Amino acid sequence: MSICATFNFNSLTTQSGKKRLFTSNFINEFPYTFPSGILSEPFKFSKERSKFRTVLATQTVETPKVSFRSKKPKDINVLVVGSTGYIGNFVVKELISRGFNVIAVARERSGIRGKNSKEETLGLLNGANVCFSDATTLESLEKSVGNLGVSIDVVVSCLASRSGGVKDSWKIDYEATRNSLIAGMKFGAAHFVLLSAICVQKPLLEFQRAKLKFEAELIEEAKRDKGFTYSIVRPTAFFKSLAGQVELVKDGKPYVMFGDGKLCACKPISEPDLASFIADCVLSEDKINQILPIGGPGAALTPLEQGEMLFKLLGKEPYFIKVPIQIMDFAIGVLDFLVKIFPSLEDAAEFGKIGRYYAAESMLVWDHDTGEYDAERTPSYGKDTLEEFFKRVLEEGMAGQELGEQTIF
């Protein structure tokens, strides 16, 4: 059942005009180069995805006659999906602070493993018009948005698989995100802001393939319809994803890293800074129809440098344990073999690959010409630094920074 609550209809505009959604033909014009065999894997769910292609080919939509960019923020209706997720909640708050009329889509049981009640969700999204629905079901989402009786100007998607599992990745990173595009455009959306990930540049994991597939369809729609635009945001590592060892080191435990501690680097960005950048994408014309890699301020940091920073803040001598990356390679090989016998271990094998990826690959712009990551070409944004974040966590703990199901990363 779909329920919408706490709406201020006086600030919303009505819908008018019509427009037809696209028919996807993304494979023939796919803007990425994949290693051999990668494109074959995503089509394991072809029956489910074929019905989405049919919807896109036949859907008629409502669109406003006046460009939303000519309106004041208070008259711009922004539909946010993934609003109760870690980044999504920051985005909702940032958009509200800028005066936009925010419609936040949330499940009736939101948060990690559905721990939040409807009342708690309304409190979490205070200031937004909260619409309880299920983005994984197109019919539910369309009905919920339709019940508002208003037009949508912009969709901001902060949806992401919580676990990175195979089926969950396709259900959330592709299908639910695509549902938000379909539903948004049906009721007038002329711009789509997508929170993606910088790691999709080297797609070796299922969630990366799912994200890329949707990115390609989004790009194709903008080519087909000159009145529709997008902004694809690909951030580097979030602060909280680098904080897993802070309390352990504080308690005297060693800092664990793979290889020599220089296998992967990133320009970490704070959640408020990332939310600010995403909010910029709503109206900034220089971000229209762009893929936007983004990092935080300062130089790129390796795990070794992050660990040294942490020990310095604690006034302790560095104490590292360096784990050979080959251990993960062996474990992944064993899991891949077992999956052939026990298909139910598919997600366990994928989790191993995710862990290995994040232990070895940098979260920076990938230079296809040199075959290397390039910190200089990774844009910086914001003012919050990882050192300041580490200081705060050391003083206040990790409350509110829980990774939940993403601890496998």
mmCIF file of C-alpha atoms in Angstrom:
data_model
loop_
_atom_site.group_PDB
_atom_site.id
_atom_site.type_symbol
_atom_site.label_atom_id
_atom_site.label_comp_id
_atom_site.label_asym_id
_atom_site.label_seq_id
_atom_site.Cartn_x
_atom_site.Cartn_y
_atom_site.Cartn_z
ATOM 1 C CA MET A 1 0.000 0.000 0.000
ATOM 2 C CA SER A 2 1.252 3.493 -0.822
ATOM 3 C CA ILE A 3 0.697 6.350 1.606
ATOM 4 C CA CYS A 4 1.752 9.992 1.358
ATOM 5 C CA ALA A 5 2.019 12.251 4.388
ATOM 6 C CA THR A 6 2.800 15.802 5.579
ATOM 7 C CA PHE A 7 2.221 17.585 2.271
ATOM 8 C CA ASN A 8 2.086 21.331 1.795
ATOM 9 C CA PHE A 9 0.101 21.430 -1.434
ATOM 10 C CA ASN A 10 0.118 25.229 -1.565
ATOM 11 C CA SER A 11 3.796 25.127 -2.551
ATOM 12 C CA LEU A 12 3.362 22.570 -5.315
ATOM 13 C CA THR A 13 2.559 23.233 -8.970
ATOM 14 C CA THR A 14 0.149 21.403 -11.226
ATOM 15 C CA GLN A 15 1.071 19.227 -14.205
ATOM 16 C CA SER A 16 0.409 19.965 -17.868
ATOM 17 C CA GLY A 17 1.614 18.965 -21.323
ATOM 18 C CA LYS A 18 2.660 15.552 -22.588
ATOM 19 C CA LYS A 19 5.797 13.745 -23.574
ATOM 20 C CA ARG A 20 6.822 10.191 -24.487
ATOM 21 C CA LEU A 21 9.519 8.211 -22.707
ATOM 22 C CA PHE A 22 12.395 6.603 -24.581
ATOM 23 C CA THR A 23 12.944 3.180 -26.051
ATOM 24 C CA SER A 24 16.322 1.959 -24.826
ATOM 25 C CA ASN A 25 18.893 0.825 -27.364
ATOM 26 C CA PHE A 26 21.836 1.382 -25.082
ATOM 27 C CA ILE A 27 23.964 -1.617 -26.040
ATOM 28 C CA ASN A 28 24.627 -0.369 -29.577
ATOM 29 C CA GLU A 29 25.796 3.040 -28.298
ATOM 30 C CA PHE A 30 27.146 2.048 -24.843
ATOM 31 C CA PRO A 31 29.740 4.682 -23.836
ATOM 32 C CA TYR A 32 32.025 2.302 -21.953
ATOM 33 C CA THR A 33 34.460 -0.453 -22.852
ATOM 34 C CA PHE A 34 33.984 -3.697 -20.945
ATOM 35 C CA PRO A 35 36.323 -6.663 -20.523
ATOM 36 C CA SER A 36 35.196 -9.720 -22.462
ATOM 37 C CA GLY A 37 32.159 -11.444 -20.973
ATOM 38 C CA ILE A 38 31.061 -8.700 -18.612
ATOM 39 C CA LEU A 39 27.917 -7.792 -20.513
ATOM 40 C CA SER A 40 26.659 -11.352 -20.474
ATOM 41 C CA GLU A 41 26.303 -11.562 -16.698
ATOM 42 C CA PRO A 42 23.717 -8.790 -16.129
ATOM 43 C CA PHE A 43 21.186 -10.472 -18.357
ATOM 44 C CA LYS A 44 20.544 -13.300 -15.924
ATOM 45 C CA PHE A 45 17.364 -11.402 -15.013
ATOM 46 C CA SER A 46 16.319 -10.759 -18.617
ATOM 47 C CA LYS A 47 12.650 -11.606 -18.039
ATOM 48 C CA GLU A 48 12.348 -8.990 -15.329
ATOM 49 C CA ARG A 49 14.222 -6.358 -17.301
ATOM 50 C CA SER A 50 12.330 -6.986 -20.533
ATOM 51 C CA LYS A 51 9.139 -5.734 -18.928
ATOM 52 C CA PHE A 52 10.911 -2.477 -18.014
ATOM 53 C CA ARG A 53 11.976 -1.982 -21.647
ATOM 54 C CA THR A 54 8.338 -2.464 -22.666
ATOM 55 C CA VAL A 55 7.198 0.147 -20.146
ATOM 56 C CA LEU A 56 9.702 2.688 -21.433
ATOM 57 C CA ALA A 57 8.718 2.091 -25.041
ATOM 58 C CA THR A 58 5.009 2.681 -24.496
ATOM 59 C CA GLN A 59 4.791 5.145 -21.587
ATOM 60 C CA THR A 60 3.257 8.592 -22.096
ATOM 61 C CA VAL A 61 4.126 11.252 -19.573
ATOM 62 C CA GLU A 62 3.067 14.596 -18.188
ATOM 63 C CA THR A 63 5.536 17.504 -18.342
ATOM 64 C CA PRO A 64 5.385 21.160 -17.322
ATOM 65 C CA LYS A 65 5.296 23.771 -20.109
ATOM 66 C CA VAL A 66 7.709 26.134 -18.370
ATOM 67 C CA SER A 67 11.321 25.081 -17.698
ATOM 68 C CA PHE A 68 11.871 24.505 -13.988
ATOM 69 C CA ARG A 69 15.167 26.433 -14.200
ATOM 70 C CA SER A 70 13.201 29.662 -14.611
ATOM 71 C CA LYS A 71 11.421 29.110 -11.293
ATOM 72 C CA LYS A 72 12.404 30.068 -7.778
ATOM 73 C CA PRO A 73 13.591 27.146 -5.571
ATOM 74 C CA LYS A 74 10.386 27.220 -3.520
ATOM 75 C CA ASP A 75 8.423 26.471 -6.686
ATOM 76 C CA ILE A 76 10.667 23.624 -7.839
ATOM 77 C CA ASN A 77 9.427 20.160 -6.859
ATOM 78 C CA VAL A 78 12.330 17.765 -6.259
ATOM 79 C CA LEU A 79 11.527 14.082 -5.846
ATOM 80 C CA VAL A 80 14.235 12.317 -3.808
ATOM 81 C CA VAL A 81 14.418 8.521 -3.843
ATOM 82 C CA GLY A 82 16.723 6.797 -1.411
ATOM 83 C CA SER A 83 15.916 9.642 0.971
ATOM 84 C CA THR A 84 16.503 7.681 4.187
ATOM 85 C CA GLY A 85 19.831 6.258 3.066
ATOM 86 C CA TYR A 86 23.028 7.616 4.567
ATOM 87 C CA ILE A 87 23.759 10.100 1.761
ATOM 88 C CA GLY A 88 20.098 10.548 0.828
ATOM 89 C CA ASN A 89 19.242 11.982 4.232
ATOM 90 C CA PHE A 90 22.018 14.574 3.929
ATOM 91 C CA VAL A 91 20.779 15.445 0.430
ATOM 92 C CA VAL A 92 17.209 15.968 1.646
ATOM 93 C CA LYS A 93 18.420 18.315 4.381
ATOM 94 C CA GLU A 94 20.621 20.264 1.968
ATOM 95 C CA LEU A 95 17.837 20.707 -0.583
ATOM 96 C CA ILE A 96 15.443 21.876 2.115
ATOM 97 C CA SER A 97 18.028 24.378 3.373
ATOM 98 C CA ARG A 98 18.242 25.809 -0.153
ATOM 99 C CA GLY A 99 14.505 26.362 -0.268
ATOM 100 C CA PHE A 100 13.443 23.611 -2.682
ATOM 101 C CA ASN A 101 10.127 21.846 -2.238
ATOM 102 C CA VAL A 102 11.320 18.330 -1.439
ATOM 103 C CA ILE A 103 9.201 15.223 -1.848
ATOM 104 C CA ALA A 104 11.047 12.392 -0.103
ATOM 105 C CA VAL A 105 10.133 8.834 -1.061
ATOM 106 C CA ALA A 106 10.612 6.374 1.800
ATOM 107 C CA ARG A 107 9.604 2.857 2.714
ATOM 108 C CA GLU A 108 7.142 2.408 5.560
ATOM 109 C CA ARG A 109 9.946 0.614 7.420
ATOM 110 C CA SER A 110 13.135 2.511 6.546
ATOM 111 C CA GLY A 111 16.731 2.449 7.665
ATOM 112 C CA ILE A 112 19.116 -0.453 8.166
ATOM 113 C CA ARG A 113 17.060 -3.652 8.104
ATOM 114 C CA GLY A 114 13.864 -1.580 8.345
ATOM 115 C CA LYS A 115 14.523 -0.451 11.918
ATOM 116 C CA ASN A 116 12.752 2.932 11.564
ATOM 117 C CA SER A 117 8.988 3.280 11.973
ATOM 118 C CA LYS A 118 6.894 5.710 9.934
ATOM 119 C CA GLU A 119 6.951 8.199 12.793
ATOM 120 C CA GLU A 120 10.735 7.989 13.060
ATOM 121 C CA THR A 121 11.067 8.416 9.298
ATOM 122 C CA LEU A 122 8.881 11.537 9.371
ATOM 123 C CA GLY A 123 11.158 12.955 12.051
ATOM 124 C CA LEU A 124 14.279 12.036 10.079
ATOM 125 C CA LEU A 125 12.919 13.804 6.994
ATOM 126 C CA ASN A 126 11.526 16.810 8.839
ATOM 127 C CA GLY A 127 10.852 19.676 6.439
ATOM 128 C CA ALA A 128 10.224 17.431 3.458
ATOM 129 C CA ASN A 129 6.915 16.174 2.109
ATOM 130 C CA VAL A 130 7.226 12.458 2.866
ATOM 131 C CA CYS A 131 5.712 9.950 0.482
ATOM 132 C CA PHE A 132 5.692 6.339 1.696
ATOM 133 C CA SER A 133 6.129 3.993 -1.241
ATOM 134 C CA ASP A 134 8.313 1.227 -2.680
ATOM 135 C CA ALA A 135 10.712 2.218 -5.467
ATOM 136 C CA THR A 136 11.353 -1.425 -6.309
ATOM 137 C CA THR A 137 7.777 -1.705 -7.610
ATOM 138 C CA LEU A 138 6.991 0.621 -10.511
ATOM 139 C CA GLU A 139 3.212 0.415 -10.038
ATOM 140 C CA SER A 140 3.489 1.389 -6.369
ATOM 141 C CA LEU A 141 5.805 4.303 -7.077
ATOM 142 C CA GLU A 142 3.708 5.650 -9.965
ATOM 143 C CA LYS A 143 0.539 5.421 -7.888
ATOM 144 C CA SER A 144 2.174 7.210 -4.946
ATOM 145 C CA VAL A 145 3.518 10.047 -7.069
ATOM 146 C CA GLY A 146 0.265 10.245 -9.018
ATOM 147 C CA ASN A 147 -1.726 10.585 -5.802
ATOM 148 C CA LEU A 148 0.128 13.837 -5.098
ATOM 149 C CA GLY A 149 -1.696 15.474 -7.998
ATOM 150 C CA VAL A 150 1.335 17.640 -8.761
ATOM 151 C CA SER A 151 4.144 17.813 -11.285
ATOM 152 C CA ILE A 152 7.731 16.763 -10.628
ATOM 153 C CA ASP A 153 10.544 19.005 -11.870
ATOM 154 C CA VAL A 154 13.647 17.087 -10.824
ATOM 155 C CA VAL A 155 14.390 13.568 -9.587
ATOM 156 C CA VAL A 156 17.398 12.995 -7.346
ATOM 157 C CA SER A 157 18.278 9.328 -6.894
ATOM 158 C CA CYS A 158 20.426 8.312 -3.940
ATOM 159 C CA LEU A 159 19.424 4.667 -4.231
ATOM 160 C CA ALA A 160 22.154 2.076 -3.687
ATOM 161 C CA SER A 161 22.270 -1.591 -2.846
ATOM 162 C CA ARG A 162 22.937 -1.983 0.868
ATOM 163 C CA SER A 163 24.895 -5.209 0.534
ATOM 164 C CA GLY A 164 26.251 -5.329 -3.012
ATOM 165 C CA GLY A 165 24.814 -8.808 -3.477
ATOM 166 C CA VAL A 166 24.084 -9.925 -7.031
ATOM 167 C CA LYS A 167 20.287 -9.850 -7.042
ATOM 168 C CA ASP A 168 20.093 -6.900 -4.664
ATOM 169 C CA SER A 169 22.377 -4.864 -6.942
ATOM 170 C CA TRP A 170 20.137 -5.338 -9.947
ATOM 171 C CA LYS A 171 16.981 -4.800 -7.911
ATOM 172 C CA ILE A 172 18.163 -1.476 -6.449
ATOM 173 C CA ASP A 173 21.017 -0.003 -8.489
ATOM 174 C CA TYR A 174 19.254 -0.723 -11.769
ATOM 175 C CA GLU A 175 15.550 -1.569 -11.485
ATOM 176 C CA ALA A 176 14.495 0.673 -8.593
ATOM 177 C CA THR A 177 16.574 3.543 -9.963
ATOM 178 C CA ARG A 178 14.997 3.048 -13.370
ATOM 179 C CA ASN A 179 11.551 3.010 -11.786
ATOM 180 C CA SER A 180 12.286 6.430 -10.309
ATOM 181 C CA LEU A 181 13.164 7.718 -13.776
ATOM 182 C CA ILE A 182 9.982 6.328 -15.309
ATOM 183 C CA ALA A 183 7.732 7.597 -12.524
ATOM 184 C CA GLY A 184 9.446 10.976 -12.395
ATOM 185 C CA MET A 185 9.185 11.568 -16.126
ATOM 186 C CA LYS A 186 5.594 10.439 -16.172
ATOM 187 C CA PHE A 187 4.797 13.403 -13.962
ATOM 188 C CA GLY A 188 7.007 15.964 -15.621
ATOM 189 C CA ALA A 189 10.626 15.539 -14.491
ATOM 190 C CA ALA A 190 12.982 17.267 -16.920
ATOM 191 C CA HIS A 191 16.210 16.621 -15.011
ATOM 192 C CA PHE A 192 17.621 13.568 -13.227
ATOM 193 C CA VAL A 193 20.490 13.721 -10.726
ATOM 194 C CA LEU A 194 22.053 10.308 -10.151
ATOM 195 C CA LEU A 195 24.313 9.397 -7.262
ATOM 196 C CA SER A 196 26.579 6.767 -8.796
ATOM 197 C CA ALA A 197 30.141 5.772 -7.755
ATOM 198 C CA ILE A 198 33.628 6.508 -9.061
ATOM 199 C CA CYS A 199 34.477 2.808 -9.012
ATOM 200 C CA VAL A 200 32.213 2.073 -11.994
ATOM 201 C CA GLN A 201 35.136 3.127 -14.198
ATOM 202 C CA LYS A 202 36.527 -0.405 -13.819
ATOM 203 C CA PRO A 203 33.388 -2.589 -13.707
ATOM 204 C CA LEU A 204 34.372 -5.901 -12.142
ATOM 205 C CA LEU A 205 31.475 -6.179 -9.690
ATOM 206 C CA GLU A 206 27.766 -6.742 -10.143
ATOM 207 C CA PHE A 207 26.621 -3.482 -8.566
ATOM 208 C CA GLN A 208 28.992 -1.566 -10.851
ATOM 209 C CA ARG A 209 27.511 -3.246 -13.933
ATOM 210 C CA ALA A 210 24.007 -2.449 -12.697
ATOM 211 C CA LYS A 211 24.888 1.204 -12.166
ATOM 212 C CA LEU A 212 26.540 1.473 -15.576
ATOM 213 C CA LYS A 213 23.552 -0.050 -17.316
ATOM 214 C CA PHE A 214 21.271 2.589 -15.852
ATOM 215 C CA GLU A 215 23.787 5.374 -16.547
ATOM 216 C CA ALA A 216 23.832 4.355 -20.207
ATOM 217 C CA GLU A 217 20.032 4.436 -20.474
ATOM 218 C CA LEU A 218 19.938 7.830 -18.774
ATOM 219 C CA ILE A 219 22.470 9.205 -21.252
ATOM 220 C CA GLU A 220 20.508 7.707 -24.158
ATOM 221 C CA GLU A 221 17.299 9.383 -22.992
ATOM 222 C CA ALA A 222 18.967 12.798 -22.946
ATOM 223 C CA LYS A 223 20.207 12.220 -26.499
ATOM 224 C CA ARG A 224 16.709 11.303 -27.638
ATOM 225 C CA ASP A 225 14.876 14.086 -25.798
ATOM 226 C CA LYS A 226 16.535 17.496 -25.928
ATOM 227 C CA GLY A 227 14.183 18.736 -23.216
ATOM 228 C CA PHE A 228 15.553 16.220 -20.714
ATOM 229 C CA THR A 229 18.907 16.483 -18.920
ATOM 230 C CA TYR A 230 20.924 14.560 -16.353
ATOM 231 C CA SER A 231 23.846 14.918 -13.951
ATOM 232 C CA ILE A 232 25.712 11.729 -12.982
ATOM 233 C CA VAL A 233 27.693 12.183 -9.758
ATOM 234 C CA ARG A 234 30.527 9.716 -9.133
ATOM 235 C CA PRO A 235 31.990 10.343 -5.664
ATOM 236 C CA THR A 236 35.142 8.903 -4.158
ATOM 237 C CA ALA A 237 35.135 7.258 -0.700
ATOM 238 C CA PHE A 238 32.861 8.623 2.032
ATOM 239 C CA PHE A 239 34.368 9.476 5.405
ATOM 240 C CA LYS A 240 32.479 6.771 7.261
ATOM 241 C CA SER A 241 33.772 4.059 4.906
ATOM 242 C CA LEU A 242 37.298 4.866 6.147
ATOM 243 C CA ALA A 243 36.424 4.955 9.838
ATOM 244 C CA GLY A 244 36.014 1.244 10.508
ATOM 245 C CA GLN A 245 39.341 0.937 12.360
ATOM 246 C CA VAL A 246 39.314 4.194 14.312
ATOM 247 C CA GLU A 247 37.932 2.795 17.552
ATOM 248 C CA LEU A 248 40.035 -0.370 17.258
ATOM 249 C CA VAL A 249 43.237 1.672 16.955
ATOM 250 C CA LYS A 250 42.090 3.877 19.834
ATOM 251 C CA ASP A 251 41.801 0.708 21.931
ATOM 252 C CA GLY A 252 45.379 -0.274 21.129
ATOM 253 C CA LYS A 253 44.767 -2.590 18.202
ATOM 254 C CA PRO A 254 46.946 -2.470 15.062
ATOM 255 C CA TYR A 255 45.890 -0.757 11.844
ATOM 256 C CA VAL A 256 45.329 -3.455 9.222
ATOM 257 C CA MET A 257 46.008 -2.827 5.533
ATOM 258 C CA PHE A 258 46.650 -4.873 2.426
ATOM 259 C CA GLY A 259 50.007 -5.068 0.678
ATOM 260 C CA ASP A 260 52.269 -2.126 1.461
ATOM 261 C CA GLY A 261 49.345 0.152 2.300
ATOM 262 C CA LYS A 262 49.663 1.971 -1.017
ATOM 263 C CA LEU A 263 47.482 -0.277 -3.171
ATOM 264 C CA CYS A 264 44.511 2.059 -3.064
ATOM 265 C CA ALA A 265 44.079 5.782 -2.546
ATOM 266 C CA CYS A 266 41.166 8.198 -2.452
ATOM 267 C CA LYS A 267 40.265 11.837 -1.938
ATOM 268 C CA PRO A 268 37.663 11.248 0.789
ATOM 269 C CA ILE A 269 34.625 13.506 0.823
ATOM 270 C CA SER A 270 32.324 14.246 3.744
ATOM 271 C CA GLU A 271 28.657 13.447 3.507
ATOM 272 C CA PRO A 272 27.541 17.105 3.903
ATOM 273 C CA ASP A 273 29.991 18.223 1.200
ATOM 274 C CA LEU A 274 28.774 15.494 -1.162
ATOM 275 C CA ALA A 275 25.159 16.446 -0.448
ATOM 276 C CA SER A 276 26.012 20.058 -1.272
ATOM 277 C CA PHE A 277 27.550 19.031 -4.599
ATOM 278 C CA ILE A 278 24.494 16.926 -5.467
ATOM 279 C CA ALA A 279 22.226 19.871 -4.620
ATOM 280 C CA ASP A 280 24.359 22.073 -6.909
ATOM 281 C CA CYS A 281 23.456 19.709 -9.755
ATOM 282 C CA VAL A 282 19.757 20.604 -9.530
ATOM 283 C CA LEU A 283 20.195 24.060 -11.080
ATOM 284 C CA SER A 284 23.843 24.429 -12.199
ATOM 285 C CA GLU A 285 23.848 24.493 -15.984
ATOM 286 C CA ASP A 286 27.551 23.628 -16.151
ATOM 287 C CA LYS A 287 26.669 20.230 -14.668
ATOM 288 C CA ILE A 288 23.981 19.391 -17.261
ATOM 289 C CA ASN A 289 24.543 16.150 -19.212
ATOM 290 C CA GLN A 290 27.839 15.547 -17.447
ATOM 291 C CA ILE A 291 29.493 12.616 -15.694
ATOM 292 C CA LEU A 292 30.965 14.260 -12.604
ATOM 293 C CA PRO A 293 33.686 12.482 -10.613
ATOM 294 C CA ILE A 294 34.155 14.260 -7.309
ATOM 295 C CA GLY A 295 36.430 14.049 -4.291
ATOM 296 C CA GLY A 296 37.012 16.022 -1.134
ATOM 297 C CA PRO A 297 39.620 18.737 -0.474
ATOM 298 C CA GLY A 298 43.330 18.079 -0.232
ATOM 299 C CA ALA A 299 45.657 15.438 -1.605
ATOM 300 C CA ALA A 300 44.759 11.801 -2.211
ATOM 301 C CA LEU A 301 45.425 9.547 0.778
ATOM 302 C CA THR A 302 46.574 5.918 0.821
ATOM 303 C CA PRO A 303 45.577 3.528 3.639
ATOM 304 C CA LEU A 304 49.135 3.871 4.984
ATOM 305 C CA GLU A 305 48.751 7.653 5.170
ATOM 306 C CA GLN A 306 45.308 7.333 6.741
ATOM 307 C CA GLY A 307 46.727 5.034 9.410
ATOM 308 C CA GLU A 308 49.671 7.345 10.100
ATOM 309 C CA MET A 309 47.234 10.243 10.476
ATOM 310 C CA LEU A 310 45.199 8.276 12.996
ATOM 311 C CA PHE A 311 48.218 7.275 15.126
ATOM 312 C CA LYS A 312 49.467 10.874 15.092
ATOM 313 C CA LEU A 313 46.100 12.144 16.372
ATOM 314 C CA LEU A 314 46.259 9.552 19.151
ATOM 315 C CA GLY A 315 49.878 10.369 19.993
ATOM 316 C CA LYS A 316 50.849 6.737 19.490
ATOM 317 C CA GLU A 317 53.634 4.993 17.617
ATOM 318 C CA PRO A 318 52.359 3.516 14.318
ATOM 319 C CA TYR A 319 51.466 -0.160 14.638
ATOM 320 C CA PHE A 320 50.534 -1.785 11.324
ATOM 321 C CA ILE A 321 49.679 -5.252 10.153
ATOM 322 C CA LYS A 322 50.193 -5.737 6.422
ATOM 323 C CA VAL A 323 48.126 -8.524 4.876
ATOM 324 C CA PRO A 324 49.146 -9.975 1.492
ATOM 325 C CA ILE A 325 46.440 -9.309 -1.098
ATOM 326 C CA GLN A 326 47.010 -12.847 -2.383
ATOM 327 C CA ILE A 327 45.114 -14.164 0.643
ATOM 328 C CA MET A 328 41.951 -12.562 -0.729
ATOM 329 C CA ASP A 329 42.675 -13.916 -4.206
ATOM 330 C CA PHE A 330 42.882 -17.433 -2.789
ATOM 331 C CA ALA A 331 39.628 -17.033 -0.831
ATOM 332 C CA ILE A 332 37.814 -15.696 -3.913
ATOM 333 C CA GLY A 333 39.081 -18.615 -5.993
ATOM 334 C CA VAL A 334 37.724 -21.079 -3.430
ATOM 335 C CA LEU A 335 34.345 -19.321 -3.287
ATOM 336 C CA ASP A 336 34.054 -19.182 -7.087
ATOM 337 C CA PHE A 337 34.642 -22.942 -7.186
ATOM 338 C CA LEU A 338 32.067 -23.602 -4.464
ATOM 339 C CA VAL A 339 29.438 -21.483 -6.232
ATOM 340 C CA LYS A 340 29.472 -23.970 -9.097
ATOM 341 C CA ILE A 341 28.411 -26.651 -6.636
ATOM 342 C CA PHE A 342 26.343 -24.527 -4.258
ATOM 343 C CA PRO A 343 24.688 -21.620 -6.159
ATOM 344 C CA SER A 344 23.384 -20.227 -2.870
ATOM 345 C CA LEU A 345 26.945 -19.043 -2.150
ATOM 346 C CA GLU A 346 26.760 -16.579 -5.056
ATOM 347 C CA ASP A 347 26.508 -13.536 -2.803
ATOM 348 C CA ALA A 348 29.314 -14.751 -0.520
ATOM 349 C CA ALA A 349 31.579 -14.978 -3.554
ATOM 350 C CA GLU A 350 30.511 -11.493 -4.672
ATOM 351 C CA PHE A 351 31.210 -10.070 -1.212
ATOM 352 C CA GLY A 352 34.725 -11.476 -1.392
ATOM 353 C CA LYS A 353 35.251 -9.761 -4.742
ATOM 354 C CA ILE A 354 33.913 -6.492 -3.330
ATOM 355 C CA GLY A 355 36.341 -6.662 -0.416
ATOM 356 C CA ARG A 356 39.219 -7.402 -2.753
ATOM 357 C CA TYR A 357 38.253 -4.539 -5.077
ATOM 358 C CA TYR A 358 38.207 -1.964 -2.291
ATOM 359 C CA ALA A 359 41.470 -3.299 -0.880
ATOM 360 C CA ALA A 360 43.326 -2.941 -4.192
ATOM 361 C CA GLU A 361 41.653 -0.285 -6.376
ATOM 362 C CA SER A 362 41.943 3.457 -5.859
ATOM 363 C CA MET A 363 38.823 5.612 -5.732
ATOM 364 C CA LEU A 364 40.228 8.192 -8.162
ATOM 365 C CA VAL A 365 39.720 9.094 -11.818
ATOM 366 C CA TRP A 366 40.961 6.283 -14.057
ATOM 367 C CA ASP A 367 43.117 7.378 -16.987
ATOM 368 C CA HIS A 368 42.378 4.938 -19.809
ATOM 369 C CA ASP A 369 45.369 6.178 -21.803
ATOM 370 C CA THR A 370 47.959 5.508 -19.097
ATOM 371 C CA GLY A 371 46.113 2.649 -17.383
ATOM 372 C CA GLU A 372 46.566 4.355 -14.023
ATOM 373 C CA TYR A 373 44.573 6.266 -11.453
ATOM 374 C CA ASP A 374 45.112 10.019 -11.541
ATOM 375 C CA ALA A 375 44.734 12.030 -8.339
ATOM 376 C CA GLU A 376 45.352 15.315 -10.150
ATOM 377 C CA ARG A 377 42.409 14.723 -12.481
ATOM 378 C CA THR A 378 40.086 13.879 -9.586
ATOM 379 C CA PRO A 379 38.187 17.119 -8.797
ATOM 380 C CA SER A 380 38.108 18.410 -5.233
ATOM 381 C CA TYR A 381 35.070 19.923 -3.551
ATOM 382 C CA GLY A 382 34.086 21.103 -0.094
ATOM 383 C CA LYS A 383 35.950 22.026 3.050
ATOM 384 C CA ASP A 384 35.668 19.052 5.431
ATOM 385 C CA THR A 385 38.861 17.010 5.883
ATOM 386 C CA LEU A 386 39.378 13.405 6.926
ATOM 387 C CA GLU A 387 41.670 14.521 9.753
ATOM 388 C CA GLU A 388 38.875 16.642 11.254
ATOM 389 C CA PHE A 389 36.502 13.694 10.910
ATOM 390 C CA PHE A 390 38.942 11.323 12.654
ATOM 391 C CA LYS A 391 39.297 13.835 15.503
ATOM 392 C CA ARG A 392 35.535 13.975 15.934
ATOM 393 C CA VAL A 393 35.138 10.192 15.903
ATOM 394 C CA LEU A 394 37.937 9.792 18.459
ATOM 395 C CA GLU A 395 36.125 12.222 20.749
ATOM 396 C CA GLU A 396 32.495 11.284 20.110
ATOM 397 C CA GLY A 397 32.575 7.708 18.813
ATOM 398 C CA MET A 398 30.924 6.223 15.731
ATOM 399 C CA ALA A 399 27.298 6.939 16.646
ATOM 400 C CA GLY A 400 25.415 7.756 13.449
ATOM 401 C CA GLN A 401 28.262 6.459 11.285
ATOM 402 C CA GLU A 402 27.274 2.773 11.305
ATOM 403 C CA LEU A 403 27.891 0.955 8.020
ATOM 404 C CA GLY A 404 25.194 -1.656 8.686
ATOM 405 C CA GLU A 405 25.021 -4.182 5.857
ATOM 406 C CA GLN A 406 27.835 -2.354 4.069
ATOM 407 C CA THR A 407 30.426 -3.495 6.599
ATOM 408 C CA ILE A 408 31.407 -6.164 4.085
ATOM 409 C CA PHE A 409 32.970 -3.393 1.993
#
